[in-house]
Coordinates of C-alpha atoms and ligand atoms in Angstrom, one line a residue:
Chain A
X22 CA 104.3 148.6 78.5
X23 CA 101.7 150.9 80.1
X24 CA 97.8 149.4 79.0
X25 CA 99.5 145.4 80.2
X26 CA 97.4 144.7 83.2
X27 CA 98.5 144.5 86.3
X28 CA 97.1 141.9 88.9
X29 CA 96.2 144.2 91.6
X30 CA 94.0 146.0 88.3
X31 CA 92.5 142.4 87.1
X32 CA 91.9 141.9 90.5
X33 CA 89.8 145.3 90.5
X34 CA 87.8 144.3 87.7
X35 CA 86.8 141.2 89.1
X36 CA 85.1 142.9 91.8
X37 CA 88.0 141.2 94.7
X38 CA 88.5 143.4 97.3
X39 CA 91.8 145.0 98.6
X40 CA 90.3 143.1 102.0
X41 CA 89.8 140.0 100.0
X42 CA 93.5 139.9 98.3
X43 CA 95.2 141.3 102.0
X44 CA 94.1 138.4 103.6
X45 CA 94.6 136.0 101.0
X46 CA 98.4 137.4 101.2
X47 CA 98.7 137.0 104.5
X48 CA 97.6 133.3 104.5
X49 CA 99.9 132.9 101.7
X50 CA 102.8 135.1 103.6
X51 CA 102.3 132.8 106.5
X52 CA 101.9 129.1 104.7
X53 CA 104.7 129.8 103.4
X54 CA 106.4 130.6 106.3
X55 CA 107.2 133.8 105.5
X56 CA 107.8 136.6 108.3
X57 CA 104.5 137.8 108.9
X58 CA 105.1 141.8 108.6
X59 CA 105.7 141.2 104.4
X60 CA 101.7 140.8 103.4
X61 CA 101.3 144.2 103.5
X62 CA 104.6 144.4 101.0
X63 CA 103.6 141.4 98.7
X64 CA 100.1 142.3 98.5
X65 CA 101.6 145.3 97.3
X66 CA 104.3 143.4 94.3
X67 CA 101.7 141.5 93.9
X68 CA 98.7 144.0 92.5
X69 CA 102.0 146.4 90.8
X70 CA 102.7 142.9 89.8
X71 CA 103.2 142.3 85.6
X72 CA 102.1 139.6 83.5
X73 CA 104.9 136.0 83.5
X74 CA 105.3 134.5 81.4
X75 CA 103.8 131.5 81.3
X76 CA 104.6 128.7 79.5
X77 CA 101.8 126.0 80.8
X78 CA 102.7 122.4 79.4
X79 CA 99.3 119.4 79.5
X80 CA 101.0 116.2 79.0
X81 CA 99.6 112.8 79.6
X82 CA 97.0 114.2 82.3
X83 CA 92.9 114.0 82.5
X84 CA 93.0 118.0 83.8
X85 CA 92.0 117.7 87.0
X86 CA 94.7 119.7 88.1
X87 CA 94.0 122.4 85.3
X88 CA 89.8 122.4 86.8
X89 CA 91.3 122.3 90.7
X90 CA 92.2 125.7 89.8
X91 CA 89.4 127.2 87.0
X92 CA 86.7 124.5 88.4
X93 CA 86.5 126.6 91.8
X94 CA 82.6 128.3 92.6
X95 CA 82.7 131.7 93.0
X96 CA 86.2 132.7 91.1
X97 CA 89.0 132.2 93.9
X98 CA 92.5 134.5 94.0
X99 CA 93.6 131.4 93.6
X100 CA 91.8 131.1 90.2
X101 CA 91.5 134.6 89.3
X102 CA 95.9 135.1 89.8
X103 CA 96.0 131.8 87.6
X104 CA 94.4 133.4 84.9
X105 CA 96.5 136.2 84.8
X106 CA 100.2 134.4 84.5
X107 CA 99.0 131.3 82.8
X108 CA 98.0 133.5 78.8
X109 CA 100.9 132.7 76.7
X110 CA 100.4 129.1 75.9
X111 CA 97.8 127.3 77.7
X112 CA 96.4 123.9 75.8
X113 CA 93.2 123.9 77.5
X114 CA 92.7 127.4 78.7
X115 CA 94.3 129.1 74.8
X116 CA 91.7 130.4 72.7
X117 CA 93.9 129.6 69.8
X118 CA 94.7 126.5 68.0
X119 CA 97.1 124.9 65.2
X120 CA 100.2 126.3 64.3
X121 CA 98.7 129.7 66.0
X122 CA 99.4 128.4 69.6
X123 CA 103.1 126.5 68.9
X124 CA 103.7 130.2 67.3
X125 CA 103.3 131.7 70.4
X126 CA 104.8 129.4 71.9
X127 CA 107.9 129.4 70.5
X128 CA 107.2 133.7 70.9
X129 CA 106.8 133.3 74.7
X130 CA 110.4 132.1 74.3
X131 CA 111.8 134.2 72.3
X132 CA 111.0 137.3 74.1
X133 CA 111.1 135.4 77.7
X134 CA 114.3 133.3 76.9
X135 CA 115.9 133.1 81.0
X136 CA 113.0 135.0 82.4
X137 CA 109.6 132.3 81.8
X138 CA 108.2 130.1 84.3
X139 CA 107.5 126.7 82.4
X140 CA 104.3 124.9 84.6
X141 CA 103.5 121.3 83.2
X142 CA 101.0 118.8 84.2
X143 CA 100.7 115.3 83.3
X144 CA 104.0 113.1 83.1
X145 CA 105.9 112.3 79.1
X146 CA 106.4 108.7 77.9
X147 CA 110.1 108.2 76.6
X148 CA 107.5 105.9 73.9
X149 CA 106.8 109.8 72.5
X150 CA 104.4 108.2 69.7
X151 CA 101.8 107.4 72.5
X152 CA 101.8 111.9 73.1
X153 CA 101.7 114.0 71.1
X154 CA 101.0 117.6 70.5
X155 CA 101.1 119.4 67.4
X156 CA 103.1 116.3 66.4
X157 CA 105.5 117.2 68.3
X158 CA 106.3 114.9 71.0
X159 CA 105.7 115.4 75.2
X160 CA 109.9 115.3 75.3
X161 CA 110.8 117.4 73.0
X162 CA 108.7 119.9 73.8
X163 CA 109.4 119.3 77.2
X164 CA 113.4 119.8 76.5
X165 CA 112.7 123.3 73.9
X166 CA 110.5 125.0 76.6
X167 CA 112.4 124.2 79.3
X168 CA 115.8 125.6 77.1
X169 CA 115.9 128.8 78.1
X170 CA 112.7 128.8 81.4
X171 CA 114.2 130.0 84.6
X172 CA 112.5 127.6 86.6
X173 CA 110.3 124.7 86.5
X174 CA 107.0 123.7 87.8
X175 CA 105.1 120.6 88.2
X176 CA 102.1 121.3 88.9
X177 CA 100.6 117.3 90.3
X178 CA 101.2 113.9 90.4
X179 CA 101.5 113.1 87.3
X180 CA 104.5 115.5 86.6
X181 CA 106.0 115.9 89.4
X182 CA 106.3 111.7 89.7
X183 CA 104.5 110.1 86.6
X184 CA 101.1 109.4 88.7
X185 CA 98.9 107.3 87.5
X186 CA 100.4 106.7 83.4
X187 CA 103.8 106.1 85.6
X188 CA 101.5 103.2 88.1
X189 CA 102.4 98.9 87.1
X190 CA 102.3 97.8 84.0
X191 CA 103.4 102.0 82.5
X192 CA 102.7 100.7 79.2
X193 CA 103.8 104.6 77.9
X194 CA 107.4 104.4 79.3
X195 CA 105.5 107.9 81.1
X196 CA 107.8 108.9 83.6
X197 CA 108.2 112.7 85.6
X198 CA 109.2 115.9 84.6
X199 CA 112.3 115.9 87.4
X200 CA 113.6 112.4 85.5
X201 CA 114.3 114.0 82.1
X202 CA 115.3 117.9 83.2
X203 CA 117.9 118.3 85.1
X204 CA 120.0 121.3 84.8
X205 CA 117.0 123.7 86.2
X206 CA 115.4 124.4 89.3
X207 CA 112.0 122.1 89.7
X208 CA 109.1 122.8 92.0
X209 CA 106.7 120.4 92.6
X210 CA 102.9 121.1 94.0
X211 CA 102.0 117.3 93.6
X212 CA 98.6 115.9 94.4
X213 CA 95.7 114.1 92.4
X214 CA 95.2 117.4 91.5
X215 CA 97.4 120.0 94.2
X216 CA 95.9 122.6 96.7
X217 CA 95.3 125.7 93.9
X218 CA 96.3 127.6 96.9
X219 CA 99.7 125.5 97.1
X220 CA 100.4 125.7 93.4
X221 CA 99.6 130.1 93.8
X222 CA 101.8 130.5 96.9
X223 CA 104.8 129.1 95.4
X224 CA 103.6 131.6 91.4
X225 CA 102.8 134.2 94.7
X226 CA 106.2 134.1 96.5
X227 CA 108.7 133.8 93.2
X228 CA 106.2 136.6 92.3
X229 CA 107.0 138.8 94.8
X230 CA 110.3 137.7 96.3
X231 CA 112.2 136.5 93.2
X232 CA 113.0 133.2 95.3
X233 CA 111.1 129.3 94.8
X234 CA 110.5 128.0 98.3
X235 CA 111.8 126.2 100.7
X236 CA 111.3 122.3 99.1
X237 CA 111.9 119.4 101.4
X238 CA 113.6 116.1 99.9
X239 CA 110.7 115.1 97.5
X240 CA 111.1 118.5 95.8
X241 CA 108.2 120.0 97.4
X242 CA 107.4 123.6 99.2
X243 CA 108.1 122.3 103.1
X244 CA 105.6 124.9 103.7
X245 CA 102.6 123.6 101.8
X246 CA 103.7 119.2 102.5
X247 CA 105.5 119.9 105.3
X248 CA 103.2 118.2 107.9
X249 CA 101.7 115.2 107.9
X250 CA 97.3 114.7 107.7
X251 CA 97.6 112.0 110.0
X252 CA 99.3 114.6 112.4
X253 CA 96.7 117.2 111.4
X254 CA 93.5 115.3 110.9
X255 CA 90.9 116.3 113.3
X256 CA 90.3 112.3 113.7
X257 CA 93.6 111.7 115.3
X258 CA 92.1 110.6 118.9
X259 CA 90.1 107.9 117.9
X260 CA 93.2 107.0 116.2
X261 CA 94.9 107.3 119.5
X262 CA 91.9 105.2 121.4
X263 CA 91.9 102.5 118.6
X264 CA 88.4 103.7 117.2
X265 CA 87.9 102.6 113.8
X266 CA 85.7 102.7 111.4
X267 CA 85.3 99.1 110.4
X268 CA 83.1 100.1 106.8
X269 CA 81.2 103.4 105.4
X270 CA 78.3 102.8 106.6
X271 CA 79.0 101.3 110.3
X272 CA 78.5 102.6 113.7
X273 CA 81.9 104.0 113.6
X274 CA 81.6 105.9 110.3
X275 CA 78.6 107.4 111.2
X276 CA 80.8 108.7 114.6
X277 CA 83.1 109.8 112.8
X278 CA 85.7 107.6 113.8
X279 CA 89.1 107.1 112.3
X280 CA 89.6 105.9 108.5
X281 CA 92.6 103.4 109.0
X282 CA 91.5 100.1 109.1
X283 CA 89.2 101.8 105.6
X284 CA 92.5 102.2 104.2
X285 CA 93.4 106.0 105.5
X286 CA 97.5 106.8 104.0
X287 CA 97.7 109.7 105.7
X288 CA 99.8 108.6 108.0
X289 CA 102.0 108.2 104.9
X290 CA 101.8 111.8 103.0
X291 CA 102.4 114.8 103.3
X292 CA 99.7 118.1 102.2
X293 CA 98.1 120.6 103.9
X294 CA 94.7 118.9 103.1
X295 CA 93.5 118.8 106.5
X296 CA 94.4 122.2 107.8
X297 CA 93.8 124.0 104.4
X298 CA 91.4 121.7 102.6
X299 CA 89.1 122.2 99.7
X300 CA 86.5 124.3 98.0
X301 CA 87.4 127.0 99.8
X302 CA 87.7 126.2 103.4
X303 CA 84.9 124.0 103.4
X304 CA 86.4 120.2 103.8
X305 CA 88.9 117.5 102.9
X306 CA 88.6 113.9 102.1
X307 CA 88.9 112.6 105.3
X308 CA 86.3 114.9 106.7
X309 CA 84.0 113.6 103.8
X310 CA 83.7 110.4 104.9
X311 CA 86.8 108.5 103.1
X312 CA 90.3 107.9 103.9
X313 CA 93.2 109.4 101.9
X314 CA 95.0 108.1 99.2
X315 CA 98.2 109.5 99.4
X316 CA 98.2 111.3 96.4
X317 CA 100.8 113.6 96.8
X318 CA 103.2 111.2 97.2
X319 CA 105.6 109.2 94.4
X320 CA 103.5 106.0 93.2
X321 CA 101.0 106.3 95.5
X322 CA 98.9 104.3 92.9
X323 CA 100.9 101.1 93.4
X324 CA 100.9 101.3 97.2
X325 CA 98.4 98.6 97.4
X326 CA 94.3 98.8 96.8
X327 CA 92.9 102.1 97.8
X328 CA 90.5 100.7 100.8
X329 CA 94.3 98.8 102.2
X330 CA 95.7 99.9 105.9
X331 CA 99.3 100.6 105.1
X332 CA 100.2 97.8 107.8
X333 CA 99.3 95.3 104.9
X334 CA 102.0 93.9 103.2
X335 CA 101.9 95.1 99.5
X336 CA 102.8 92.1 97.7
X337 CA 99.3 90.2 96.5
X338 CA 98.4 87.4 98.0
X339 CA 99.7 84.5 99.8
X340 CA 99.9 81.3 97.6
X341 CA 103.7 81.4 98.1
X342 CA 104.3 81.5 101.1
X343 CA 102.3 78.1 100.9
X344 CA 104.7 76.7 98.0
X345 CA 107.3 77.9 99.3
X346 CA 105.9 75.6 103.2
X347 CA 105.2 72.3 100.7
X348 CA 108.8 72.8 99.1
X349 CA 110.5 73.5 102.8
X350 CA 108.2 70.4 103.9
X351 CA 109.3 68.3 100.9
X352 CA 113.6 68.9 101.1
X353 CA 112.6 68.6 104.8
X354 CA 111.7 65.1 105.0
X355 CA 114.4 63.7 101.4
X356 CA 117.0 65.2 104.4
X357 CA 115.2 63.2 107.2
X358 CA 115.1 59.7 104.8
X359 CA 118.4 60.3 103.8
X360 CA 119.8 61.4 107.8
X361 CA 117.6 57.8 108.2
X362 CA 119.6 55.7 105.5
X363 CA 122.5 56.8 106.8
X364 CA 122.5 55.7 109.8
X365 CA 121.6 52.2 108.9
X366 CA 124.0 51.6 106.3
X367 CA 126.4 53.2 109.2
X368 CA 124.9 50.8 111.2
X369 CA 125.0 47.5 109.5
X370 CA 128.6 48.3 108.2
X371 CA 129.5 48.5 111.7
X372 CA 127.6 45.1 112.3
X373 CA 129.7 43.3 109.4
X374 CA 132.7 44.5 110.5
X375 CA 132.5 42.9 114.0
Chain B
X25 CA 111.3 102.5 95.4
X26 CA 110.8 104.0 98.8
X27 CA 112.4 102.5 102.2
X28 CA 108.4 101.8 102.8
X29 CA 107.9 100.8 99.1
X30 CA 110.7 97.7 99.6
X31 CA 109.8 96.8 103.0
X32 CA 106.2 96.6 102.1
X33 CA 106.9 94.7 99.3
X34 CA 109.5 91.8 97.9
X35 CA 111.2 92.6 101.4
X36 CA 109.0 91.5 103.7
X37 CA 107.4 88.7 101.7
X38 CA 110.5 86.8 100.6
X39 CA 111.1 86.6 104.3
X40 CA 107.7 84.7 104.2
X41 CA 108.5 82.5 102.3
X42 CA 112.3 82.6 103.3
X43 CA 109.8 81.9 107.3
X44 CA 107.3 79.5 105.8
X45 CA 109.6 77.5 104.0
X46 CA 112.7 76.8 106.5
X47 CA 109.9 75.8 109.8
X48 CA 108.5 73.5 107.6
X49 CA 111.7 72.4 106.4
X50 CA 113.5 72.2 110.1
X51 CA 109.2 70.6 111.8
X52 CA 109.6 67.8 108.9
X53 CA 113.7 67.4 109.0
X54 CA 113.5 66.6 112.3
X55 CA 110.4 65.5 113.5
X56 CA 110.9 62.9 110.5
X57 CA 113.4 60.9 112.2
X58 CA 111.9 60.3 115.3
X59 CA 112.5 56.9 117.1
X60 CA 111.0 54.1 116.7
X61 CA 108.8 52.9 120.1
X62 CA 110.7 52.3 123.1
X63 CA 109.8 47.8 123.0
X64 CA 110.7 48.2 127.3
X65 CA 107.9 47.2 129.7
X66 CA 106.8 50.7 130.3
X67 CA 107.1 51.1 134.8
X68 CA 104.7 52.9 134.6
X69 CA 100.8 52.5 134.0
X70 CA 100.6 56.1 132.9
X71 CA 104.0 56.4 131.5
X72 CA 102.0 58.0 128.5
X73 CA 99.8 60.8 130.2
X74 CA 102.4 61.6 132.0
X75 CA 104.5 61.9 130.4
X76 CA 103.0 64.9 127.6
X77 CA 102.0 66.4 131.3
X78 CA 105.5 67.2 130.9
X79 CA 104.9 69.2 128.1
X80 CA 102.5 71.7 130.8
X81 CA 104.2 71.3 134.2
X82 CA 108.7 72.0 132.7
X83 CA 106.3 75.1 132.2
X84 CA 107.3 76.2 135.7
X85 CA 110.9 75.6 137.2
X86 CA 110.7 72.3 140.0
X87 CA 110.9 74.0 143.9
X88 CA 114.2 73.2 144.2
X89 CA 115.4 75.9 141.4
X90 CA 112.8 78.8 142.2
X91 CA 115.1 80.8 144.4
X92 CA 117.7 80.5 141.9
X93 CA 115.8 81.1 138.4
X94 CA 113.1 83.2 139.6
X95 CA 114.3 86.7 138.0
X96 CA 114.8 84.6 135.2
X97 CA 111.3 83.0 134.7
X98 CA 109.1 85.7 135.8
X99 CA 111.4 88.2 133.3
X100 CA 111.6 86.2 130.5
X101 CA 107.3 85.4 131.9
X102 CA 106.3 89.1 131.1
X103 CA 108.4 88.9 128.0
X104 CA 106.6 85.9 125.9
X105 CA 103.4 87.1 127.3
X106 CA 104.3 91.5 126.9
X107 CA 105.5 90.7 122.7
X108 CA 102.3 87.9 121.9
X109 CA 99.6 90.0 122.9
X110 CA 102.0 93.1 121.0
X111 CA 101.7 90.8 118.4
X112 CA 98.5 88.9 118.0
X113 CA 96.7 92.5 119.7
X114 CA 97.1 95.1 118.0
X115 CA 95.3 97.1 115.0
X116 CA 98.6 97.6 112.4
X117 CA 99.2 93.8 113.2
X118 CA 95.4 92.0 113.2
X119 CA 95.7 93.8 109.4
X120 CA 98.4 92.6 108.4
X121 CA 98.0 88.7 109.9
X122 CA 94.2 89.6 107.9
X123 CA 96.1 89.7 104.4
X124 CA 97.3 87.0 104.6
X125 CA 95.3 84.3 106.4
X126 CA 91.6 86.3 106.1
X127 CA 90.8 85.8 110.0
X128 CA 91.0 88.5 112.6
X129 CA 89.8 89.5 115.7
X130 CA 88.7 92.5 118.3
X131 CA 92.2 94.2 118.6
X132 CA 93.7 96.3 121.8
X133 CA 93.1 99.1 122.2
X134 CA 96.1 101.4 120.9
X135 CA 97.5 102.5 124.7
X136 CA 97.3 99.5 125.7
X137 CA 98.9 98.1 123.2
X138 CA 102.0 101.0 124.0
X139 CA 102.1 99.4 127.2
X140 CA 102.8 96.6 126.5
X141 CA 105.6 96.8 123.8
X142 CA 107.5 98.7 126.1
X143 CA 107.3 96.5 128.6
X144 CA 108.0 93.6 126.1
X145 CA 111.0 95.8 125.6
X146 CA 112.0 96.4 128.6
X147 CA 112.4 93.0 130.1
X148 CA 113.9 92.3 127.5
X149 CA 116.6 94.8 129.0
X150 CA 115.8 92.8 132.2
X151 CA 116.8 89.6 130.7
X152 CA 120.2 91.1 128.7
X153 CA 120.9 92.8 131.7
X154 CA 120.9 89.8 133.8
X155 CA 122.4 87.7 130.9
X156 CA 125.6 89.4 130.6
X157 CA 126.3 90.6 134.4
X158 CA 126.0 86.0 134.7
X159 CA 128.5 84.9 132.2
X160 CA 128.9 82.3 134.1
X161 CA 125.6 80.9 134.5
X162 CA 124.3 81.3 131.1
X163 CA 127.6 81.0 129.3
X164 CA 125.9 82.6 126.1
X165 CA 127.1 82.1 122.4
X166 CA 127.9 85.2 119.5
X167 CA 124.0 83.4 118.8
X168 CA 122.4 84.6 121.9
X169 CA 124.1 88.1 121.1
X170 CA 122.8 88.7 117.8
X171 CA 119.3 86.5 118.6
X172 CA 118.3 89.1 121.4
X173 CA 119.2 91.9 118.7
X174 CA 117.2 90.9 115.9
X175 CA 113.6 89.8 118.7
X176 CA 114.7 93.4 120.1
X177 CA 114.8 95.6 116.3
X178 CA 111.9 95.2 115.7
X179 CA 110.4 95.6 119.3
X180 CA 111.6 99.0 119.2
X181 CA 111.1 100.2 116.1
X182 CA 107.7 99.1 115.7
X183 CA 107.2 100.8 119.4
X184 CA 108.3 104.0 118.1
X185 CA 105.8 103.4 115.1
X186 CA 103.2 103.0 116.9
X187 CA 104.0 105.9 119.0
X188 CA 104.2 108.6 116.9
X189 CA 107.9 109.3 118.1
X190 CA 111.6 109.8 116.1
X191 CA 111.7 110.1 112.9
X192 CA 108.7 110.4 109.9
X193 CA 106.1 107.3 110.1
X194 CA 107.4 105.7 106.4
X195 CA 110.6 105.8 107.3
X196 CA 110.3 104.4 112.0
X197 CA 107.5 101.7 109.8
X198 CA 110.0 100.7 107.2
X199 CA 112.2 99.6 109.8
X200 CA 109.7 98.4 111.3
X201 CA 109.0 96.0 108.8
X202 CA 112.2 95.3 107.8
X203 CA 113.5 93.9 110.9
X204 CA 110.9 92.3 111.7
X205 CA 111.2 90.7 107.8
X206 CA 115.1 89.5 109.2
X207 CA 113.3 88.5 111.7
X208 CA 111.0 86.1 110.5
X209 CA 113.9 85.1 108.0
X210 CA 116.2 84.1 111.2
X211 CA 114.0 82.4 113.1
X212 CA 113.4 79.3 111.5
X213 CA 116.9 78.3 111.7
X214 CA 118.2 80.2 114.8
X215 CA 116.9 79.1 119.0
X216 CA 114.0 81.4 118.0
X217 CA 112.7 77.4 116.6
X218 CA 111.7 77.2 120.2
X219 CA 108.6 78.9 119.8
X220 CA 107.6 75.3 118.7
X221 CA 110.6 73.3 119.8
X222 CA 109.2 73.2 123.5
X223 CA 106.3 71.2 123.0
X224 CA 107.8 68.1 121.1
X225 CA 112.0 68.7 123.3
X226 CA 109.6 68.4 126.7
X227 CA 107.1 66.1 125.4
X228 CA 110.2 63.3 124.4
X229 CA 111.5 63.3 126.9
X230 CA 108.8 63.5 129.2
X231 CA 107.7 60.4 127.6
X232 CA 111.4 58.9 128.1
X233 CA 111.4 60.0 131.5
X234 CA 107.8 57.8 132.3
X235 CA 109.2 55.1 131.1
X236 CA 110.9 54.2 133.2
X237 CA 109.4 55.1 135.6
X238 CA 111.4 58.6 137.3
X239 CA 109.1 60.5 138.6
X240 CA 109.0 63.8 137.0
Ligands
SF4_406 S1 91.2 109.0 109.5 FE1 93.9 109.1 108.1 S2 94.6 111.0 109.0 FE2 93.0 110.8 110.0 S3 93.7 109.2 112.6 FE3 92.7 107.5 111.5 S4 94.5 107.2 110.0 FE4 95.0 109.0 110.4
SF4_407 S1 93.5 114.0 101.3 FE1 94.9 112.6 101.3 S2 94.3 112.4 98.8 FE2 93.2 113.3 99.8 S3 93.7 115.6 98.3 FE3 94.6 115.3 100.2 S4 96.9 114.2 100.3 FE4 95.6 113.5 97.9

């Protein structure tokens, strides 16, 4: 179809200069650890890329992941690219609704069988009645949509690892996409929300090179999730010196000291926040004075309080310890009393047999 | 459940429960067994005072043994002091203790934590070196070696986690918490109970000897 828009055409029509686009490509290429010289070729391939068929499924989610991509104040290349690819089916963004929307999805699945991408945000409840779209349960829709997909990209922690719907006590018996779909390549782009550049980076690589990025043991692209935030944190010298903010408004907090004691989970969190940053590179949570909550890690909601430091145990209070000490003391006293009695008895017996 | 979640959750919780119950059981179980008072007339009017003094005076070997025990005494002191300071002095440990008890105190700077941890580990190595070199002096049992390993592991893993070397931090932290959990659970049922017994055993022998007028 010669009239089908290309990404280059779309970007030009939105006033994105070639220079800005090349910059995006070289940033993406270097982030994805692709060879430096690939940026122009990538720009070429991307700008003439045809709109790939993407089916975006939203299950138990809060739309924050979509917002993260689309709500940047000046439309970024990330969000434009997202608009470019996501037109086939997206509950939140598509104009169609009801039957028409579901038909669009079925049509896309049919026309592009084996080639389309499925993007998922939100977790899937095993109690199927808990979340349905057009009368179809999330579980059924996921299975159907993935049956002929080329690959699945999980956008956000909920689809990647279950996220907040799966947090204890998990009332809907929510699971991650990977718990259900076993026979398709899956890329997890976790985060609550995930970094927009990480989402588009994965898609850009897929569009230009035709392959998915290298993943870590949690299924995340190494390029974005390979680095520990604490290792990249500009407050690290304060951590190393042992200078910690004790509250959010004490002198240490004003001086920008380390937030470890205020619950910063970055030492166990892997994400690109500290170097790519948010809002077009303006800042990231730690820079604004709040510890990392480790949102790119599985089950981060259940890892103890957001303001409890990593060093603390995660087992409620110490009540059982006190009870255990009392029980131990009782058993100890009992054993000692028995031993004494036995001693007396033995002594008496020896006495009596004399 | 990841290794770290297991370590920070059920593992350390169970270990602390075993430790609390175990220490109470052993302390009460033994202390209730104390003998009755010695009814004979004490040979020394200050016997009781001198007896209790032993708790402190035995903290250093008497003059006759200074040379032969110097290595052991000095290195063991280094080990105990460094370990105690690390256990009570660095931020993550204080955070942990605060979460259980509500108590908190100022922490040591991190570089001192690393230095003390290294010192503790080095002295522990020096002690096992001598134990291995002089079997006749120490007359070791299997328990001695097992205890050494169980004490050395939290030190080693803790130092690596704290200094951010080796595997990823969450792995090191999990290993550190797991090895500490092992230490906690093992402690009441091993020679590590000397952390409590030393007071009672010194006082007991001090009192017994003082009562009989033995100069100690
Ligand atoms: S603020 Fe967080 S990430 Fe930064 S040094 Fe402190 S603990 Fe590490
Ligand atoms: S700093 Fe931590 S909690 Fe915040 S967005 Fe990044 S990974 Fe998530």
